[in-house]
CSV table of C-alpha atoms in Angstrom, one decimal:
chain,number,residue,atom,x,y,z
A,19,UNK,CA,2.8,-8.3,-29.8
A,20,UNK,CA,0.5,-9.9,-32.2
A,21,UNK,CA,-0.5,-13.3,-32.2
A,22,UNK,CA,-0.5,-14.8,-35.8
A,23,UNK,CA,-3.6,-17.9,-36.1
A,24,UNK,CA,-4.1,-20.1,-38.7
A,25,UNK,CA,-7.6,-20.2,-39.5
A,26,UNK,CA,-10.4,-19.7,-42.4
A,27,UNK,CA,-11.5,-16.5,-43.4
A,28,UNK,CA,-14.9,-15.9,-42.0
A,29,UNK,CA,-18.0,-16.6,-44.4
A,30,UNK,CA,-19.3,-13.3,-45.5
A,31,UNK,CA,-23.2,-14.3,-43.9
A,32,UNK,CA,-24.4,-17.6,-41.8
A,33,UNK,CA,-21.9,-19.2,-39.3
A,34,UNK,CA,-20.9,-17.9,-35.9
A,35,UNK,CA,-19.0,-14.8,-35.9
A,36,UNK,CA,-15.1,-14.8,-35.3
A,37,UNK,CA,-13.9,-13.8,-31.3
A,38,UNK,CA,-11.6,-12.1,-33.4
A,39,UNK,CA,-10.4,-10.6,-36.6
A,40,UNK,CA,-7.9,-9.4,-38.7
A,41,UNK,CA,-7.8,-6.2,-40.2
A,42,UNK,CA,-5.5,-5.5,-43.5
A,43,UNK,CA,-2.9,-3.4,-40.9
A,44,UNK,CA,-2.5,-6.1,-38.7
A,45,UNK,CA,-4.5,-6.0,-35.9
A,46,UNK,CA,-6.8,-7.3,-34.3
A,47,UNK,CA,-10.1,-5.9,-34.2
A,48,UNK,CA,-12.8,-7.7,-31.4
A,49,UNK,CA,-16.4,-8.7,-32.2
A,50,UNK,CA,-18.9,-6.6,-30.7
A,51,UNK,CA,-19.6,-9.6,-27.9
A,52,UNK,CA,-16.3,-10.1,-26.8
A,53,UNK,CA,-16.0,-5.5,-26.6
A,54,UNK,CA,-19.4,-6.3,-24.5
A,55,UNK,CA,-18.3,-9.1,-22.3
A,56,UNK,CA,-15.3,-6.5,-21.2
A,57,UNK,CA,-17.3,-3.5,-20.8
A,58,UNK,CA,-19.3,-5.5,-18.3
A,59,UNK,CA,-16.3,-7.0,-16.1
A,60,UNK,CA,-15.2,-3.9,-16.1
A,61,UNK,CA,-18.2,-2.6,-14.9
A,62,UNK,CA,-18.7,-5.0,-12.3
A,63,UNK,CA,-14.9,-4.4,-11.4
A,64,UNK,CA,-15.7,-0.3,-10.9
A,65,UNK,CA,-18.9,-1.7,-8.9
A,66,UNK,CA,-17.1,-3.6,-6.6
A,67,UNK,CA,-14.8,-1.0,-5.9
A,68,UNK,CA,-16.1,1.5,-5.3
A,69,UNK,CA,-19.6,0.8,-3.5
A,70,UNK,CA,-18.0,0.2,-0.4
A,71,UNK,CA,-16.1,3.8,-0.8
A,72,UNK,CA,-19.5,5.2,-1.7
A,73,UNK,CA,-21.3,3.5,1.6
A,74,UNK,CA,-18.7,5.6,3.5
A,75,UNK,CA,-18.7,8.8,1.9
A,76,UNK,CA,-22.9,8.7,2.5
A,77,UNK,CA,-23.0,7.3,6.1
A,78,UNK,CA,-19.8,10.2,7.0
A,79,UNK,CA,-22.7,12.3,6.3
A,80,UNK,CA,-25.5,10.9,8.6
A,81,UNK,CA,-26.4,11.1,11.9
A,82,UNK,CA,-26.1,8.7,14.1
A,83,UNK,CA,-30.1,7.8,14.3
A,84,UNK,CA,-29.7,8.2,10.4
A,85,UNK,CA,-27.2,5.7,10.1
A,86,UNK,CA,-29.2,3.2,11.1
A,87,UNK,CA,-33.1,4.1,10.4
A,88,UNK,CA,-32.2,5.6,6.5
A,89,UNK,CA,-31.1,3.9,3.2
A,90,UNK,CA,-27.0,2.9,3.5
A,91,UNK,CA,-26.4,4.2,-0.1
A,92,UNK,CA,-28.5,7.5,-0.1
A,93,UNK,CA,-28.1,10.7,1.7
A,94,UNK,CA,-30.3,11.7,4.2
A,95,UNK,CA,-29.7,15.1,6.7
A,96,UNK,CA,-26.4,16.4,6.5
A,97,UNK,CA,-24.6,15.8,9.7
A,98,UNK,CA,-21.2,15.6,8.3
A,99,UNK,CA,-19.5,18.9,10.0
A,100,UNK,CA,-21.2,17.9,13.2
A,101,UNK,CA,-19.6,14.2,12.9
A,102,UNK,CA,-16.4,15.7,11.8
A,103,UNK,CA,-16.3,18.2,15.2
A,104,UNK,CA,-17.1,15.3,17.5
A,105,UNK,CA,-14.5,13.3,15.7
A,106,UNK,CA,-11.4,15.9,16.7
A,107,UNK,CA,-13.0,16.6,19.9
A,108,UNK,CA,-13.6,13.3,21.4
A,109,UNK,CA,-11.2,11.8,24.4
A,110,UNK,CA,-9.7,15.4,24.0
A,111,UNK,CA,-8.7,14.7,20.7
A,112,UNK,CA,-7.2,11.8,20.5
A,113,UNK,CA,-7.8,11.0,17.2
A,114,UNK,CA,-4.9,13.2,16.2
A,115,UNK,CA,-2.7,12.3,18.0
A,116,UNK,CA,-3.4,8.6,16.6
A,117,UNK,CA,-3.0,10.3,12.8
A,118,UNK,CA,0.5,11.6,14.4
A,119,UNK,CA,1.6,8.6,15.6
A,120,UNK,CA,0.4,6.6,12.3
A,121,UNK,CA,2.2,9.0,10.2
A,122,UNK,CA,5.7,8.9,12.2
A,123,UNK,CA,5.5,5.2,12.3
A,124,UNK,CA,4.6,4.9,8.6
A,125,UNK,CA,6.9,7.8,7.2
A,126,UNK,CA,10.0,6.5,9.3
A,127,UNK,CA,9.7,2.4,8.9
A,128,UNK,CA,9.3,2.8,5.6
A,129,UNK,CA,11.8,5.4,4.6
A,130,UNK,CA,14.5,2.9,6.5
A,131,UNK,CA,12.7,0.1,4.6
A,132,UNK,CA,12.7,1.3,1.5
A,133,UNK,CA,16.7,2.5,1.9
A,134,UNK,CA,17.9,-1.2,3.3
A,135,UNK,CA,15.7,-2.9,0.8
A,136,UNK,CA,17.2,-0.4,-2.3
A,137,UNK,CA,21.1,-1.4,-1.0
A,138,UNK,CA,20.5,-4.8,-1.0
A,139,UNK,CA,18.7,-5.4,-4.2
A,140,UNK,CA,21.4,-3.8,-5.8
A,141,UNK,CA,24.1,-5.6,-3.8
A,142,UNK,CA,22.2,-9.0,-4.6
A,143,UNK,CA,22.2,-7.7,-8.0
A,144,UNK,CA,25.2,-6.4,-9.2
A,145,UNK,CA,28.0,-8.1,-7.3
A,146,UNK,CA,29.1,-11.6,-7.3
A,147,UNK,CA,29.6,-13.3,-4.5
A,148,UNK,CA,30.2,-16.8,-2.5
A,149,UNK,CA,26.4,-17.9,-1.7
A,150,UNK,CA,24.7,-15.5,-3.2
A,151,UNK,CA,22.1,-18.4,-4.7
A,152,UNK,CA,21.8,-19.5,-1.0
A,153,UNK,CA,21.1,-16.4,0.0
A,154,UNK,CA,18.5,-15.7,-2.6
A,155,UNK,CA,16.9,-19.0,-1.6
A,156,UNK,CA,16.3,-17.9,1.9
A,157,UNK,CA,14.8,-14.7,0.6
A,158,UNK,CA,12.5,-16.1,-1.5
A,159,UNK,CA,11.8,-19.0,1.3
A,160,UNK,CA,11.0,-16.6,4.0
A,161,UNK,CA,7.7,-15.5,1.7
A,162,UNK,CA,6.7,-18.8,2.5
A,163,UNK,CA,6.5,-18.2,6.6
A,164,UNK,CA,3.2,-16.2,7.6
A,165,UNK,CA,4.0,-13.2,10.5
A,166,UNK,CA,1.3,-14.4,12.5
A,167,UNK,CA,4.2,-17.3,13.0
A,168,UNK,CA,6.9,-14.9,14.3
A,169,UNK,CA,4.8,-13.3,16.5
A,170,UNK,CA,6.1,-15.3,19.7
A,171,UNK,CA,9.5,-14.6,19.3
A,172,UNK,CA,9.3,-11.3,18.6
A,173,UNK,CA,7.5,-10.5,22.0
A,174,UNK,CA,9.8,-12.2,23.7
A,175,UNK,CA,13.1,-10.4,21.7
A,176,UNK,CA,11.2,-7.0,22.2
A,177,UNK,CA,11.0,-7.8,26.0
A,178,UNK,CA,13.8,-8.6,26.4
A,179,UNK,CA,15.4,-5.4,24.2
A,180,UNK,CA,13.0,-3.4,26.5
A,181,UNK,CA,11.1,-2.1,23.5
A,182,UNK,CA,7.1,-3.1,24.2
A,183,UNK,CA,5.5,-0.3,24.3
A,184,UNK,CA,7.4,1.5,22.3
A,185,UNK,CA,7.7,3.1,19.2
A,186,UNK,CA,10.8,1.1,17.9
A,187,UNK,CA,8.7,-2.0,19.0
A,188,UNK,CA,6.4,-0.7,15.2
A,189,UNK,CA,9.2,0.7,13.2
A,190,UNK,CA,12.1,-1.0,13.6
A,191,UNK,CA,10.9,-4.5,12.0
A,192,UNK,CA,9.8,-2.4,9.5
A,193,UNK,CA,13.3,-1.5,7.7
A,194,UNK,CA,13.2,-5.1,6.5
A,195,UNK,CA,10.7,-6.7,4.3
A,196,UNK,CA,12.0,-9.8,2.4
A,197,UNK,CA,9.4,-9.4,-0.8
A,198,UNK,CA,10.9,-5.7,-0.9
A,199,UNK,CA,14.5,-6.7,-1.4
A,200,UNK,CA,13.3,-9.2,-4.2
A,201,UNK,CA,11.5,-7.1,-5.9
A,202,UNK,CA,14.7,-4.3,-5.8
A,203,UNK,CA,17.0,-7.2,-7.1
A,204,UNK,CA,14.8,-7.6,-9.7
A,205,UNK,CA,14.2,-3.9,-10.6
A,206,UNK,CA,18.1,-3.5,-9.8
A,207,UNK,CA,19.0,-6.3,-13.1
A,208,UNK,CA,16.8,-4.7,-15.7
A,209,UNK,CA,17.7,-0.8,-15.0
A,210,UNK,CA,21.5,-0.7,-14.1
A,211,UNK,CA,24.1,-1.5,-16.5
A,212,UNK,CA,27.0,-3.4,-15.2
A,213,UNK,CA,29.3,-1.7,-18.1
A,214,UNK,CA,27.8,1.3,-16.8
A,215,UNK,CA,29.4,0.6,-13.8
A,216,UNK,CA,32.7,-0.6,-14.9
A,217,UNK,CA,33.4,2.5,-16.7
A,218,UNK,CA,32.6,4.5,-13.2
A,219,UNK,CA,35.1,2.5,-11.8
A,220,UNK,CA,37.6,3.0,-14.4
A,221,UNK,CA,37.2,6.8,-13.8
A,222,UNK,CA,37.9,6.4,-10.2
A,223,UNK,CA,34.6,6.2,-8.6
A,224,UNK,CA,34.0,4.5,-5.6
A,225,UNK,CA,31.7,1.8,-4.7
A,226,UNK,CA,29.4,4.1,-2.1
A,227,UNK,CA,29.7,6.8,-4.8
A,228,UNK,CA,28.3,4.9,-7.9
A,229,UNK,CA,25.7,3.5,-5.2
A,230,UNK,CA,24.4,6.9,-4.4
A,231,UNK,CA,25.0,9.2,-7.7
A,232,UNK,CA,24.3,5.9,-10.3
A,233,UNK,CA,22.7,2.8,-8.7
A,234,UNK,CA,20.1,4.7,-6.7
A,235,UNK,CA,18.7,7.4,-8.8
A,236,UNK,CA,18.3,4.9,-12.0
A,237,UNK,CA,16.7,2.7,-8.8
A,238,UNK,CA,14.1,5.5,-8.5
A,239,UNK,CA,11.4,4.2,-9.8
A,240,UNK,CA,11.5,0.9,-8.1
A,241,UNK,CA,12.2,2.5,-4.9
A,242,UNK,CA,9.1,5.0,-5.3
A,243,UNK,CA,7.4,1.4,-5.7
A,244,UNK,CA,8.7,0.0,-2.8
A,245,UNK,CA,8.1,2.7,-0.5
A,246,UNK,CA,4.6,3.4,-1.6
A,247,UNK,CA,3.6,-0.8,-1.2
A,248,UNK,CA,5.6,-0.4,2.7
A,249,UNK,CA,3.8,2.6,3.5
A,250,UNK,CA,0.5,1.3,3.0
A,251,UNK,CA,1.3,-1.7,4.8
A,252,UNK,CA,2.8,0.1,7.8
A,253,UNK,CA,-0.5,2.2,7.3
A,254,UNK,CA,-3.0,-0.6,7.3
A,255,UNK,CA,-0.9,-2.5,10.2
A,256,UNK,CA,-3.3,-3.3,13.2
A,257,UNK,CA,-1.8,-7.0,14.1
A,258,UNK,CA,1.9,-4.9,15.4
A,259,UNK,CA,0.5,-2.3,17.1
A,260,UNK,CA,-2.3,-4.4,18.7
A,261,UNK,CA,0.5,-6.7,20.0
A,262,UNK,CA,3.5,-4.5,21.0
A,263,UNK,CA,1.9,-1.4,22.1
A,264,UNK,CA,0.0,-0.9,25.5
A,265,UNK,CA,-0.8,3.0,26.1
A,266,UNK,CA,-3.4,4.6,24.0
A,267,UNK,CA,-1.3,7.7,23.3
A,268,UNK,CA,0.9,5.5,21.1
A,269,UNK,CA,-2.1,3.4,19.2
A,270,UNK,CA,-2.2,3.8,15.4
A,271,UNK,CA,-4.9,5.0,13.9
A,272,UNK,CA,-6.8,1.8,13.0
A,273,UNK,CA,-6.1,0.4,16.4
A,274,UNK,CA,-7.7,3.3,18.1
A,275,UNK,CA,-10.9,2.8,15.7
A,276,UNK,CA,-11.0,-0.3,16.5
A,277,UNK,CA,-11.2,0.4,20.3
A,278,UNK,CA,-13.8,3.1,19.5
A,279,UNK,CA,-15.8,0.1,17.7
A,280,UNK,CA,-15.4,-2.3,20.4
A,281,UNK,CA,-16.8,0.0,22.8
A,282,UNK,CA,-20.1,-0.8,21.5
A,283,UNK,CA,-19.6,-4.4,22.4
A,284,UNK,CA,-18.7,-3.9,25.7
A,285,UNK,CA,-21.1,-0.8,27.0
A,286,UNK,CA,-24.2,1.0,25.6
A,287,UNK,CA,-22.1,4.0,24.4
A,288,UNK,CA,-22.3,3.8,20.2
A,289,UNK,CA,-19.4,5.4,18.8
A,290,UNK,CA,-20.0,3.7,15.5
A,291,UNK,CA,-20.4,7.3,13.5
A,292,UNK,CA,-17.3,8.3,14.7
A,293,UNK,CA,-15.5,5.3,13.7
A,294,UNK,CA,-17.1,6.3,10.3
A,295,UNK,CA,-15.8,9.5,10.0
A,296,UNK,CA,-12.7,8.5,11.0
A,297,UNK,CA,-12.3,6.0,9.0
A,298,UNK,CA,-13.0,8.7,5.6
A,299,UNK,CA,-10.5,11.2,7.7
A,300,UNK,CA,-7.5,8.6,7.5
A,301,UNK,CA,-8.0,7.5,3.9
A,302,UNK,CA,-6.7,11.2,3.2
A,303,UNK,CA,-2.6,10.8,3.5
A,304,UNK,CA,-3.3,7.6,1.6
A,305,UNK,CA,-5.1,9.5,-1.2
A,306,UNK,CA,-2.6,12.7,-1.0
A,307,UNK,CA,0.7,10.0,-1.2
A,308,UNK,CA,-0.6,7.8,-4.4
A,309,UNK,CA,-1.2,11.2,-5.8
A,310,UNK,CA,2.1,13.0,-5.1
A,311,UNK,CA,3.9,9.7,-6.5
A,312,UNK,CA,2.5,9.2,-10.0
A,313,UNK,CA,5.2,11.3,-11.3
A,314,UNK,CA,7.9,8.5,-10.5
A,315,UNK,CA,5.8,6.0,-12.0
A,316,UNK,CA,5.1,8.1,-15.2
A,317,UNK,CA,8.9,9.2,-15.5
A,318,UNK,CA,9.9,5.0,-15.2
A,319,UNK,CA,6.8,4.3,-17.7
A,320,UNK,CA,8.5,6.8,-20.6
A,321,UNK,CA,12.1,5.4,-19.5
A,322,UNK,CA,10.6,2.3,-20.3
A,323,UNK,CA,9.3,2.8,-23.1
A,324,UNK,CA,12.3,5.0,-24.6
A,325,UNK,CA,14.5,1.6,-24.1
C-alpha cells in the first residue's frame, strides 16, 4: 500500500532533500540517507546476531588453555575433534543421553501441544457457543500470569499425582499453552471458511471428519507455526526440568550443562570447554527443524498471497 502526501515538489537545487520521493509509477523511491541509515541497522542487527554465534563456533575450536589465554573472536590451535571426543565421552557419555531425553520431551509435549492447541482454536473459532467471550477472556487473561507464579502448586499437584521425577512431570504441561490456542483461533478465522463447512455438512460429513480432512490440513500452516515456537520452548526449558526432575539420567540438555558449568564453582575441575562444545552440539536439531519446516511456511506465504 502506498501512502499518498500532500506536499511541494522538491526544488530542483538548494533546500534539504526529500526523506522520500515520488516517481511517475507510483512509488516511492528513498533518498540515499534514509537507504544508508537502513543499511546500517541492519548491519548492526546481523552484528548483534551473530557475534555471539561466532564466539562459539571459535572457542568449540580451542583448547582449554586457549580459551582463556587467546583472542575470543580468532582461531588459535585446533582442538575441536579433541573437544568433541571428550564431550561424548565424559560421565560415560552422558551427554547423549541428555540429547535423548531433550528430544523425547520436546518431540512428544509439543506434538500433544500443538494437536490440543489446533482443536481448540478451531473450536473457539468456528462454533458458537454459550460463553465463548468468557472463555476467550480467560485465555487471553492467563498471558498476564508469569509461570514462575504456578510453580508452587504445580510441585505440590505433581506430588501428589506421583509424577516428580518423572518424565510426564516435563511433558504433560506442555500439551497446553494458552498463547498457542490464541494464536490457532486466530489463524483458524482467516483460513477456514464457514460456508466451506456448511456445504461439508450438507454432504453428510461429520464434525470429527471435516476436523481432520478440512479444518486441519488448511490449519497447516498455523500448526507448523505453533509447533516449531513450542518446540523451541520445550527445547530451551531449564526452569521445569530444574524443578521437577531429580536424577541426572532424566536432565535435559541445558540442565546437564548447567551442572557441568557449576562444577567450576563448586571444585577446581573446569569443564567450561565442554560446556562449549556442547552447547554448539545442541544448536544442531534446532538448526536441522527450522530448516526441514520452511516448506510450510513457504506453501502458507503463496496461499496467501494467491487469496
Amino acid at each position: 500500500m502506498t501512502t499518498t502526501m500532500d506536499r511541494p515538489p522538491a526544488k530542483a537545487s538548494g533546500g534539504p532533500p526529500a526523506a522520500r520521493r515520488r516517481t511517475t509509477g507510483g512509488t516511492v523511491r528513498h533518498t540515499r540517507r534514509t537507504r544508508v541509515l537502513v543499511l546500517v541497522g541492519l548491519a548492526l542487527f546481523t552484528l548483534y546476531s551473530l557475534a555471539p554465534v561466532w564466539w562459539l563456533l571459535v572457542a568449540a575450536t580451542k583448547s582449554q588453555r586457549d580459551l582463556y589465554t587467546t583472542n575470543g573472536l580468532w582461531f588459535s590451535e585446533f582442538h575441536f575433534w579433541d573437544n568433541l571426543k571428550d564431550l561424548f565421552t565424559y560421565q560415560d557419555g552422558i551427554f547423549l543421553r541428555w540429547m535423548w531425553n531433550t528430544l523425547f520431551y520436546g518431540f512428544a509435549g509439543t506434538i500433544g501441544m500443538t494437536l490440543v492447541c489446533v482443536a481448540c482454536g478451531y473450536g473457539l473459532a468456528m462454533y458458537e457457543f454459550r460463553g465463548r467471550g468468557v472463555l476467550m477472556a480467560c485465555i487471553i487473561g492467563s498471558f498476564l500470569v508469569p509461570g514462575a507464579l504456578l510453580t508452587i502448586p504445580s510441585f505440590l499437584l505433581y506430588t501428589d499425582l506421583r509424577l516428580i521425577d518423572t518424565p510426564w512431570a516435563i511433558i504433560v504441561p506442555g500439551f497446553f499453552n494458552a498463547f498457542s490456542v490464541y494464536l490457532a483461533k486466530v489463524y483458524a478465522e482467516g483460513a477456514i471458511p464457514p460456508e466451506l463447512l456448511e456445504a461439508a455438512r450438507i454432504d453428510g460429513a461429520g464434525e470429527y471428519r471435516i476436523f481432520f480432512q478440512i479444518g486441519a490440513r488448511l490449519m497447516s500452516t498455523g500448526a507448523a507455526t505453533i509447533f516449531v515456537l513450542g518446540f523451541v520452548g520445550a527445547w530451551n526449558n531449564f526452569f521445569g526440568p530444574l524443578v521437577y526432575l531429580r536424577s541426572s539420567e532424566k536432565w535435559t540438555v541445558m540442565l546437564g550443562l548447567y551442572s557441568w558449568l557449576k562444577v567450576k564453582v563448586d571444585s577446581s575441575v573446569d569443564l567450561t570447554g565442554l560446556v562449549v562444545v556442547g552447547s554448539i552440539v545442541s544448536l544442531i536439531p534446532m538448526v536441522i527443524l527450522m530448516l526441514s519446516m520452511q516448506r510450510y511456511w513457504r506453501s502458507g506465504v503463496t496461499m496467501g498471497s494467491l487469496k
